[in-house]
Coordinates of C-alpha atoms in Angstrom, one line a residue:
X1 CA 124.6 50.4 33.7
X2 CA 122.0 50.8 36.5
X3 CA 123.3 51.4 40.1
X4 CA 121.3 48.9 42.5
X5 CA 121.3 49.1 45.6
X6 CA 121.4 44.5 45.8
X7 CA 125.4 45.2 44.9
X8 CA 126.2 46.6 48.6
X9 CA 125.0 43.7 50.3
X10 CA 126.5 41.2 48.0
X11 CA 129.5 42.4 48.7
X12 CA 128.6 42.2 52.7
X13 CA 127.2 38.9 52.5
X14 CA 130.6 38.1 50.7
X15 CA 132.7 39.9 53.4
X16 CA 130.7 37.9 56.3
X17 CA 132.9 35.4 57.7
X18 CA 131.3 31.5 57.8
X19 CA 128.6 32.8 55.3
X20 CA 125.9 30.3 54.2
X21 CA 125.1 30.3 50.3
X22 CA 122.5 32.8 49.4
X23 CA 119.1 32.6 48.1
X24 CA 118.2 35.9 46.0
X25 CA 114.2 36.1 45.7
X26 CA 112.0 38.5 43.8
X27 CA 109.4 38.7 41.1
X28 CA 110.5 37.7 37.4
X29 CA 112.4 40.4 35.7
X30 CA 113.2 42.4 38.5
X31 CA 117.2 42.5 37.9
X32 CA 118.2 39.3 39.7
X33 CA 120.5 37.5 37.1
X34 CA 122.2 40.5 36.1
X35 CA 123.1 41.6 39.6
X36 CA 124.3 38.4 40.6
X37 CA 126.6 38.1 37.5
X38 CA 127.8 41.2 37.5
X39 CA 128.8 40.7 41.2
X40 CA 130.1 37.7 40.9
X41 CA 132.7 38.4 37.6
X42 CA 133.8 41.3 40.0
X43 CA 134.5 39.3 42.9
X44 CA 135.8 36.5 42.1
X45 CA 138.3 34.4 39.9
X46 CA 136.4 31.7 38.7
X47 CA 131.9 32.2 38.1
X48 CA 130.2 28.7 37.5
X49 CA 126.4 29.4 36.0
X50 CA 123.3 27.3 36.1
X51 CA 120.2 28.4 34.3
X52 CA 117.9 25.5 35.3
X53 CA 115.0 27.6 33.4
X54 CA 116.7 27.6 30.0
X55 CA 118.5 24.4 30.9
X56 CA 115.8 21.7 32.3
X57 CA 118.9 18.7 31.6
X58 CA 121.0 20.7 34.3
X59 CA 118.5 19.3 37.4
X60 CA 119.8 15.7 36.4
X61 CA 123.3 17.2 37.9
X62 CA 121.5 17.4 41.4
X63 CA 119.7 13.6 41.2
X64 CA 120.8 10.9 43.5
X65 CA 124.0 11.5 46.0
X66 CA 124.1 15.1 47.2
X67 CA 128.3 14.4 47.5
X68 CA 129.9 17.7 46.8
X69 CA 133.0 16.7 44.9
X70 CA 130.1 14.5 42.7
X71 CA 128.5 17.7 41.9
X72 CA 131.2 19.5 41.1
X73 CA 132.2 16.0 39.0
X74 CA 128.8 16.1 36.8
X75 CA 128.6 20.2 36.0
X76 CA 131.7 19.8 35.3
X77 CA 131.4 17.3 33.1
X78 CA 128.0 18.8 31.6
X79 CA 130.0 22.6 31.1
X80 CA 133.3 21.2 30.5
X81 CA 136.1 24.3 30.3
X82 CA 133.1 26.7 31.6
X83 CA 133.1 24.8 35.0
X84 CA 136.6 25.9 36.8
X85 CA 136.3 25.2 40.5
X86 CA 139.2 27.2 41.9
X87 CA 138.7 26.3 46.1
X88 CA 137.7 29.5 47.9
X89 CA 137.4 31.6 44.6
X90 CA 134.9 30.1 42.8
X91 CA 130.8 30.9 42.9
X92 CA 128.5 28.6 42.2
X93 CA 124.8 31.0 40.6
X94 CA 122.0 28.6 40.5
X95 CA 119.7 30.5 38.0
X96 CA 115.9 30.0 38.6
X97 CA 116.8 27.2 41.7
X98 CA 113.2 26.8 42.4
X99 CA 112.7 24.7 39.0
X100 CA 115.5 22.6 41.0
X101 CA 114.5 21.2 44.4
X102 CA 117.2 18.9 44.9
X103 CA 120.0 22.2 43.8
X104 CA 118.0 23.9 47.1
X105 CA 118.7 20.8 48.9
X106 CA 122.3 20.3 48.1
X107 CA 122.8 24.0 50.1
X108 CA 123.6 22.6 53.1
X109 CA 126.4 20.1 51.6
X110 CA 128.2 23.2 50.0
X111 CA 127.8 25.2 53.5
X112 CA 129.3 22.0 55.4
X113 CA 131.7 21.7 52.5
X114 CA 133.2 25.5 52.4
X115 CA 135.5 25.3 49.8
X116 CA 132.8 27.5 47.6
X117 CA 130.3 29.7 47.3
X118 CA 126.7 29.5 46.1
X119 CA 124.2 31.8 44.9
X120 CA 120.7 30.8 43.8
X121 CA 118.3 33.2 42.3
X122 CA 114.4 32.5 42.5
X123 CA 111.5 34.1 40.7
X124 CA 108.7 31.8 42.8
X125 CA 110.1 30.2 45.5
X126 CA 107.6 29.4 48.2
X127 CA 104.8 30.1 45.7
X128 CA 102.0 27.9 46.7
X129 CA 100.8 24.8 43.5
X130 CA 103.6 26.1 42.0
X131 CA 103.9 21.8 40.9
X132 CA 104.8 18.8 43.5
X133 CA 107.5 17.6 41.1
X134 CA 109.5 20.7 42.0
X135 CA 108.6 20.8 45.6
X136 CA 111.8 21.0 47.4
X137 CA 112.8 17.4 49.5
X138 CA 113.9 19.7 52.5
X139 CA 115.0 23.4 52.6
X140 CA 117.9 23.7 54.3
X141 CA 117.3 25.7 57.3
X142 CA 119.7 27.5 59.0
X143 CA 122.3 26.5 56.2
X144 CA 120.8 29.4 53.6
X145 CA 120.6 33.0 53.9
X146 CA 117.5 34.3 52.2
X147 CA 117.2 38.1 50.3
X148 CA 114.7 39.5 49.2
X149 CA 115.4 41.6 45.7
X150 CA 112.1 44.2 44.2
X151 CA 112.3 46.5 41.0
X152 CA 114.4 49.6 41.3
X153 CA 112.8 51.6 43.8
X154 CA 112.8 55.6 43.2
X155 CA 116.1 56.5 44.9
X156 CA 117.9 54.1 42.2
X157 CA 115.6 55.4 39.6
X158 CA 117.0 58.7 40.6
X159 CA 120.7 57.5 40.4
X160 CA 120.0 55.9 36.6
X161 CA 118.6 59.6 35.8
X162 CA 121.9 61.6 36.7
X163 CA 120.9 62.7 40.4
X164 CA 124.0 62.6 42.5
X165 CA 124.0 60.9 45.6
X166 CA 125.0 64.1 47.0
X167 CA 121.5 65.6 46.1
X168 CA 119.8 62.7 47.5
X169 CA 121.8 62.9 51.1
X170 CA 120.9 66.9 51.0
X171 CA 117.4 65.8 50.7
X172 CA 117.7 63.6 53.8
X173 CA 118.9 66.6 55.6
X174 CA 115.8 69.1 54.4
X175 CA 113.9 66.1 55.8
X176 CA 116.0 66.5 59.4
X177 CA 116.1 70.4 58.9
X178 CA 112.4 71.1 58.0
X179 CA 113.7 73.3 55.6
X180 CA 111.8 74.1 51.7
X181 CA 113.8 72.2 48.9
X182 CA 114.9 74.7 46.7
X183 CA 112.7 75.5 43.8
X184 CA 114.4 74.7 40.9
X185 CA 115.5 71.2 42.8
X186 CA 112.0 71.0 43.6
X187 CA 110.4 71.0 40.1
X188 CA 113.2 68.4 38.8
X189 CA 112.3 66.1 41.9
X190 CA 108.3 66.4 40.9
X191 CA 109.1 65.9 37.6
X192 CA 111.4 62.3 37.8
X193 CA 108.4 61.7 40.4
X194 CA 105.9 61.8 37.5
X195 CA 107.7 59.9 35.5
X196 CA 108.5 57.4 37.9
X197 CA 105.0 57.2 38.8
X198 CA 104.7 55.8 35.0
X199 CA 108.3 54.2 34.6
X200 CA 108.3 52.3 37.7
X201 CA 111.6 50.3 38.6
X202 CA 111.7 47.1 36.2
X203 CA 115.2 47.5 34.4
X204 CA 114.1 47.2 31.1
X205 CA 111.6 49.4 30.7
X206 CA 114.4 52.1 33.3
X207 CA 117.2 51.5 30.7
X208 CA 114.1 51.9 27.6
X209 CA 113.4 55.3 29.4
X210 CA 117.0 56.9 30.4
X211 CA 118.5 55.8 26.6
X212 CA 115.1 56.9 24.5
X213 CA 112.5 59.0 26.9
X214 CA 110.2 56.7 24.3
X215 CA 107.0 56.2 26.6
X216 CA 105.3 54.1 23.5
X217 CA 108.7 52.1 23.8
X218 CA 108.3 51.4 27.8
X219 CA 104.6 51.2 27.9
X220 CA 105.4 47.9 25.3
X221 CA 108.3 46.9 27.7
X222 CA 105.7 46.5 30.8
X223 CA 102.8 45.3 29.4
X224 CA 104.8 42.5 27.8
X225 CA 106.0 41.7 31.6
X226 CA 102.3 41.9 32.7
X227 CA 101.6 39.4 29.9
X228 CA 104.5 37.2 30.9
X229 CA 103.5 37.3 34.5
X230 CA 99.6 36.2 33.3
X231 CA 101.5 33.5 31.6
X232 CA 103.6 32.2 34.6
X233 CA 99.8 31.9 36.4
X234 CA 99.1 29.6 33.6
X235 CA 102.2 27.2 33.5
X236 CA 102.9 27.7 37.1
X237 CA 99.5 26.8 39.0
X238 CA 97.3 24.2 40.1
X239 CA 94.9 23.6 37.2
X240 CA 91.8 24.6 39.7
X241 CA 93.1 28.0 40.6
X242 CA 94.4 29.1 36.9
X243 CA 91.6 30.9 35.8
X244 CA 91.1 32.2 39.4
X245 CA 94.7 33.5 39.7
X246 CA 94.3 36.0 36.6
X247 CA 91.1 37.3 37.6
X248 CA 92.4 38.2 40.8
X249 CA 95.2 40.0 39.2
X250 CA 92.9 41.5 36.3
X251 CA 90.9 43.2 38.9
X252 CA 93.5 44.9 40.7
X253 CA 92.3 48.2 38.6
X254 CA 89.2 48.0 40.0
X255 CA 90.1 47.7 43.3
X256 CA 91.6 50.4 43.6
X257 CA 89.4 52.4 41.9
X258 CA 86.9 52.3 44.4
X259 CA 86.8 55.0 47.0
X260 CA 86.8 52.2 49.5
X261 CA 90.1 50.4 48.3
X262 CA 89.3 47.5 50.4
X263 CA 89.9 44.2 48.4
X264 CA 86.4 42.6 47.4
X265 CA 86.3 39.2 46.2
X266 CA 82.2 40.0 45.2
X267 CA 84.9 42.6 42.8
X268 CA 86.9 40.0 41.1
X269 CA 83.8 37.5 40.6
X270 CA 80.1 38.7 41.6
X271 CA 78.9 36.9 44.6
X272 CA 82.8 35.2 45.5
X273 CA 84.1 34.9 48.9
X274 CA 87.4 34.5 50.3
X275 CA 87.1 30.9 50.1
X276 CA 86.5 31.0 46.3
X277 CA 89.4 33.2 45.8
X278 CA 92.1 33.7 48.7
X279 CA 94.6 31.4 47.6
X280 CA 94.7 32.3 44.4
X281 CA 95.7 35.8 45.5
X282 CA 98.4 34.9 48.2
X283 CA 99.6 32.9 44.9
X284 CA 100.2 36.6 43.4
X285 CA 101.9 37.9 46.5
X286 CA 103.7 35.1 47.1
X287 CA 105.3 35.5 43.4
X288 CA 106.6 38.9 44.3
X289 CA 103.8 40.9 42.0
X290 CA 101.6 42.6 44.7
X291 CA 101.3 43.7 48.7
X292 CA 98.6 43.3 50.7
X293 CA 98.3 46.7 53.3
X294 CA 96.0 45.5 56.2
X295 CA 93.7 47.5 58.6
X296 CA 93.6 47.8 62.1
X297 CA 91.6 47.4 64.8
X298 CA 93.5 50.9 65.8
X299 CA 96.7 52.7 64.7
X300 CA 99.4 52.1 67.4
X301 CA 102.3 49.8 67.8
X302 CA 103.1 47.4 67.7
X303 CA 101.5 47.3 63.7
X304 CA 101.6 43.6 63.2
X305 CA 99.6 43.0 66.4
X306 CA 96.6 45.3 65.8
X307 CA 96.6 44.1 62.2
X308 CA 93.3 42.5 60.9
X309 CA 94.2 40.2 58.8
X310 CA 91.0 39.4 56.5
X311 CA 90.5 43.5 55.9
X312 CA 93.1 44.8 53.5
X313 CA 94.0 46.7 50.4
X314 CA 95.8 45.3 47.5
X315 CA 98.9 47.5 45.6
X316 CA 101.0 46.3 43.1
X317 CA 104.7 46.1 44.3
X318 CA 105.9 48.2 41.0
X319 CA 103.8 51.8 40.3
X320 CA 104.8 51.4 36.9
X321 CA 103.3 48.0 36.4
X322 CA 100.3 49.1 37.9
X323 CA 99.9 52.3 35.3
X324 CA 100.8 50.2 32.4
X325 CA 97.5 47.8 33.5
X326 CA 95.4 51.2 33.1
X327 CA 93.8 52.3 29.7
X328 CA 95.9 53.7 27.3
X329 CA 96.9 57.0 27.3
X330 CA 96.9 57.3 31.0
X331 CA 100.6 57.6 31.1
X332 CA 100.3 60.8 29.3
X333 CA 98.2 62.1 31.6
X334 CA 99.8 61.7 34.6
X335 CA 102.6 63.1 33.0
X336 CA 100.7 66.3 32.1
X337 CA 98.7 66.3 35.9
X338 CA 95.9 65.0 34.4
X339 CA 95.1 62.3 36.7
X340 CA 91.3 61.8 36.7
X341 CA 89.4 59.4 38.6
X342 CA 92.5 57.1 38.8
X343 CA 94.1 59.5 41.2
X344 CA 94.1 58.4 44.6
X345 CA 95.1 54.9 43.8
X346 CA 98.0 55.8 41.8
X347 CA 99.8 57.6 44.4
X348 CA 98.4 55.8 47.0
X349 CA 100.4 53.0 45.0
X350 CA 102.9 55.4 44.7
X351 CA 103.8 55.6 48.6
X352 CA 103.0 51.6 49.1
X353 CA 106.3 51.2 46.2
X354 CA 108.0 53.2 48.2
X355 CA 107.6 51.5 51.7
X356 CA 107.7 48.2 50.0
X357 CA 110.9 48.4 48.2
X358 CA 112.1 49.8 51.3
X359 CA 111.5 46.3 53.2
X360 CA 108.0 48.1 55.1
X361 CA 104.9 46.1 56.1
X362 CA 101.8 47.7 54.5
X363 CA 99.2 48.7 57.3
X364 CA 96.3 51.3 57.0
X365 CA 93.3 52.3 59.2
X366 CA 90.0 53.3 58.4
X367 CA 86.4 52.4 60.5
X368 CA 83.1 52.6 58.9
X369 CA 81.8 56.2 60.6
X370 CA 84.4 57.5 57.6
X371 CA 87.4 57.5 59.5
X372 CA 90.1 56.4 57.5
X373 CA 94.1 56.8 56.8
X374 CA 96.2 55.8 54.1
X375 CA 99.2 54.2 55.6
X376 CA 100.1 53.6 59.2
X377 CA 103.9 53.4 59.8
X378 CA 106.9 52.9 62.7
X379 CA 108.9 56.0 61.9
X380 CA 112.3 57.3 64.2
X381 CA 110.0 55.2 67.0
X382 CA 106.8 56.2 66.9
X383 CA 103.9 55.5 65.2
X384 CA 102.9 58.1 62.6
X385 CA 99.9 58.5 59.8
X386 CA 100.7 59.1 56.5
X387 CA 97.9 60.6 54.2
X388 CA 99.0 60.1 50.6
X389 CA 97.4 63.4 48.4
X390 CA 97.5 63.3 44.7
X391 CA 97.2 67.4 44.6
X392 CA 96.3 69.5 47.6
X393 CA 93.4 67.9 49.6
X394 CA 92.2 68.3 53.8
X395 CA 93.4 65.4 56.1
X396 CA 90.0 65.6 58.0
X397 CA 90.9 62.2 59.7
X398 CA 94.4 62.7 60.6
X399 CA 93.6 65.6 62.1
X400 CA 90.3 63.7 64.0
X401 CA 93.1 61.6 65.1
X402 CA 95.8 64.0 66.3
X403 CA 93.1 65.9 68.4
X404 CA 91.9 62.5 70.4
X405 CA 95.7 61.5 71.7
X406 CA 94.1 60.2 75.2
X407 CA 91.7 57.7 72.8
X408 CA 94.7 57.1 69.9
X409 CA 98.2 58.2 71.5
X410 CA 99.1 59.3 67.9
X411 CA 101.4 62.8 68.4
X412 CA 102.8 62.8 64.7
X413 CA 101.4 62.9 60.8
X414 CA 102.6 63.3 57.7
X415 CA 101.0 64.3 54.8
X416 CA 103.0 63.3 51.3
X417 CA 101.4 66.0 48.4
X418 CA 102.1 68.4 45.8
X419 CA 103.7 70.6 48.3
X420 CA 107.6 71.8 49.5
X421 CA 108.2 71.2 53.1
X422 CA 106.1 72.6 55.8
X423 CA 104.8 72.1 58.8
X424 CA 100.9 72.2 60.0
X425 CA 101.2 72.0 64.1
X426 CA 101.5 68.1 64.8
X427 CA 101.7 67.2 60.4
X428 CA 104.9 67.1 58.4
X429 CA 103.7 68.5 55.1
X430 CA 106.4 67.1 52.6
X431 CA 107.0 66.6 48.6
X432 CA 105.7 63.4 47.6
X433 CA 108.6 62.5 46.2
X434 CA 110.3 62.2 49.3
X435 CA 108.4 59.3 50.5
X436 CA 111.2 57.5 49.7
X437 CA 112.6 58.6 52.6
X438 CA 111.1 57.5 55.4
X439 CA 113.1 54.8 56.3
X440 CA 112.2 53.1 59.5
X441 CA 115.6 54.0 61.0

């Protein structure tokens, strides 16, 4: 069974006195019903399950009074011996609760009410056209606590692939010490890197890989979630924006091809402008599926304010998603080192997984004299570049940077390559695979 990391603060959120029923949101297939279950059969006496997805009749449950004891009344009614409402040890999981609006709704009755918990799971709440008749009457604020769930990010991946979380704590202290990862640790790290970099974090195609090593078998596995996602921009959107939704998300290759990785909407459709084409990509974010990493007018805190918010770059939230979208046989490659042209966006997509699934804002900085820098982060305070370098490779900018502090106040770098620790005056040289370390505390 995979280890995630949504199980500890499940169990906090339980532990919380007065807490409000909690929404879980993330893309589709990302782990969210099996968490929640599995949490919930651990935790408590009595589990009470919803699928409004697989279940449309279940919404009629949540039509007309909102009366808790009435709710409990009909599901009971509709589940019969499978609805036991135990006071204070029972769970409510309201699978899929954004094909519900009136189940969102009713959150604040069972928060008033207290006698039980509730759990709702969403694959595209907030999603924008997602359909009026599913547009929620009110969302109860301040009665909710909201969650945010991603694909296994590569700290769990390394858990699923028998690294102890001793190892992965020894790591954190290299990263404190400065001091060279042992070689033979080294190698196994770059290694579950690479295959990482092709695996990515949905659970299937993790459990497909740790039972099998079958990369045919989880190449199948991920493009039939990119197919299903394509789908959901189908039933799930406005009829004006369909079309425009999946060409957005077909070009996301492209885009990043480019040695400029800005996102061009002349890219997805010659001639388009953001008008043509900019809701139908915050539909894509919104769904959990992608991350937009802004520029900025200069790289110093705070990020958010020196964002610009109409000059960005596009990653996929999942690295393994994003491979699986490339021509085939690319996952060999990358397993051999052969990365090609397609280098620089894949572990540039590599480190934006990482921050990502670590809860990070994407920022970046680059001006048109050449000057440019992969990622721009807070880091133990301070501001820091991060140069992202599929190989070995110069950090010409970041170093234009680090000598101009009176123009950028920028004292610290790091550079994330094919490389053991090190240190280059005012740049952190460290593995790539330890990106997933640099936490913002």
């Amino acid at each position: 069974m995979l280890q995630r990391k949504i199980e500890k603060r499940l169990v906090e959120w339980k532990n919380t006195p007065g807490h409000k029923p909690l929404i879980i949101k993330g893309c589709r297939q990302c782990g969210k019903t099996y968490s929640v279950l599995d949490f919930a059969k651990k935790n408590y006496e009595s589990v009470v399950y919803l699928n409004f997805f697989k279940n449309e009749d279940y919404a009629s449950v949540f039509s007309g009074s909102l009366d808790v004891d009435r709710i409990i009344m009909m599901i009971s009614a509709v589940l019969g011996k499978d609805a036991d409402f135990i006071p204070y040890k029972t769970v409510l999981i309201l699978d899929e609760i954004q094909e519900c609006a009136e189940a969102r709704t009713a959150l604040k009755f069972f928060h008033i009410d207290g006698r039980f918990d509730v759990i709702g799971t969403g694959s595209l709440l907030g999603v924008q056209g997602y359909g009026k008749k599913i547009e929620p009457k009110s969302i109860p604020v301040g009665y909710e606590t909201l969650e945010t769930m991603y694909p296994l990010d590569f700290e769990e991946f390394l858990l699923a692939n028998g690294i102890q979380t001793a190892l992965i704590e020894e790591l954190r202290t290299h990263l404190d010490s400065m001091q060279p990862v042992p070689e033979a640790i080294h190698k196994r790290l770059r290694e579950l890197m690479l295959e990482y970099v092709v695996v990515g974090g949905m659970p299937e195609a993790v459990q497909e890989f740790v039972n099998t090593k079958q990369m045919d078998r989880v190449l199948k596995i991920q493009r039939n979630i990119v197919n299903d996602y394509q789908d959901d921009m189908v039933k799930y959107s406005d009829d004006k924006n369909k079309s425009k939704i999946r060409q957005c998300f077909q070009s996301i290759p492209m885009q990043l091809s480019k040695e400029n990785k800005k996102f061009q909407y002349s890219t997805v459709k010659k001639g388009a402008t953001s008008s043509d084409f900019d809701g139908s990509l915050q539909w894509i974010e919104d769904a959990g599926i992608i991350s937009r990493c802004y520029n900025m007018t200069i790289p110093e805190l705070p990020l958010a304010g020196n964002a610009i918010s109409d000059i960005f770059k596009v990653y996929m939230q999942d690295t393994g998603l994003f491979v699986s979208m490339l021509e085939d046989g690319t996952q060999f490659d990358i397993l051999k080192g052969n990365l090609y042209g397609y280098k620089g966006a894949i572990f540039e997509n590599l480190v934006a997984d990482f921050f990502v699934k670590m809860g990070r804002k994407l920022y970046y900085y680059r001006k048109d004299s050449g000057l440019e820098i992969d990622f721009v982060i807070r880091w133990r305070g301070e501001c820091v570049l991060v140069e992202s370098k599929a190989t070995t490779g110069n950090v010409k900018s970041t170093k234009t940077i680090l000598n101009h502090p009176e123009k950028y106040h920028i004292n610290k770098a790091i550079k994330l390559g094919d490389y053991n620790i090190g240190f280059d005056r005012k740049i952190l040289i460290l593995p790539m695979y330890m990106g997933f370390l640099l936490t913002e505390t």
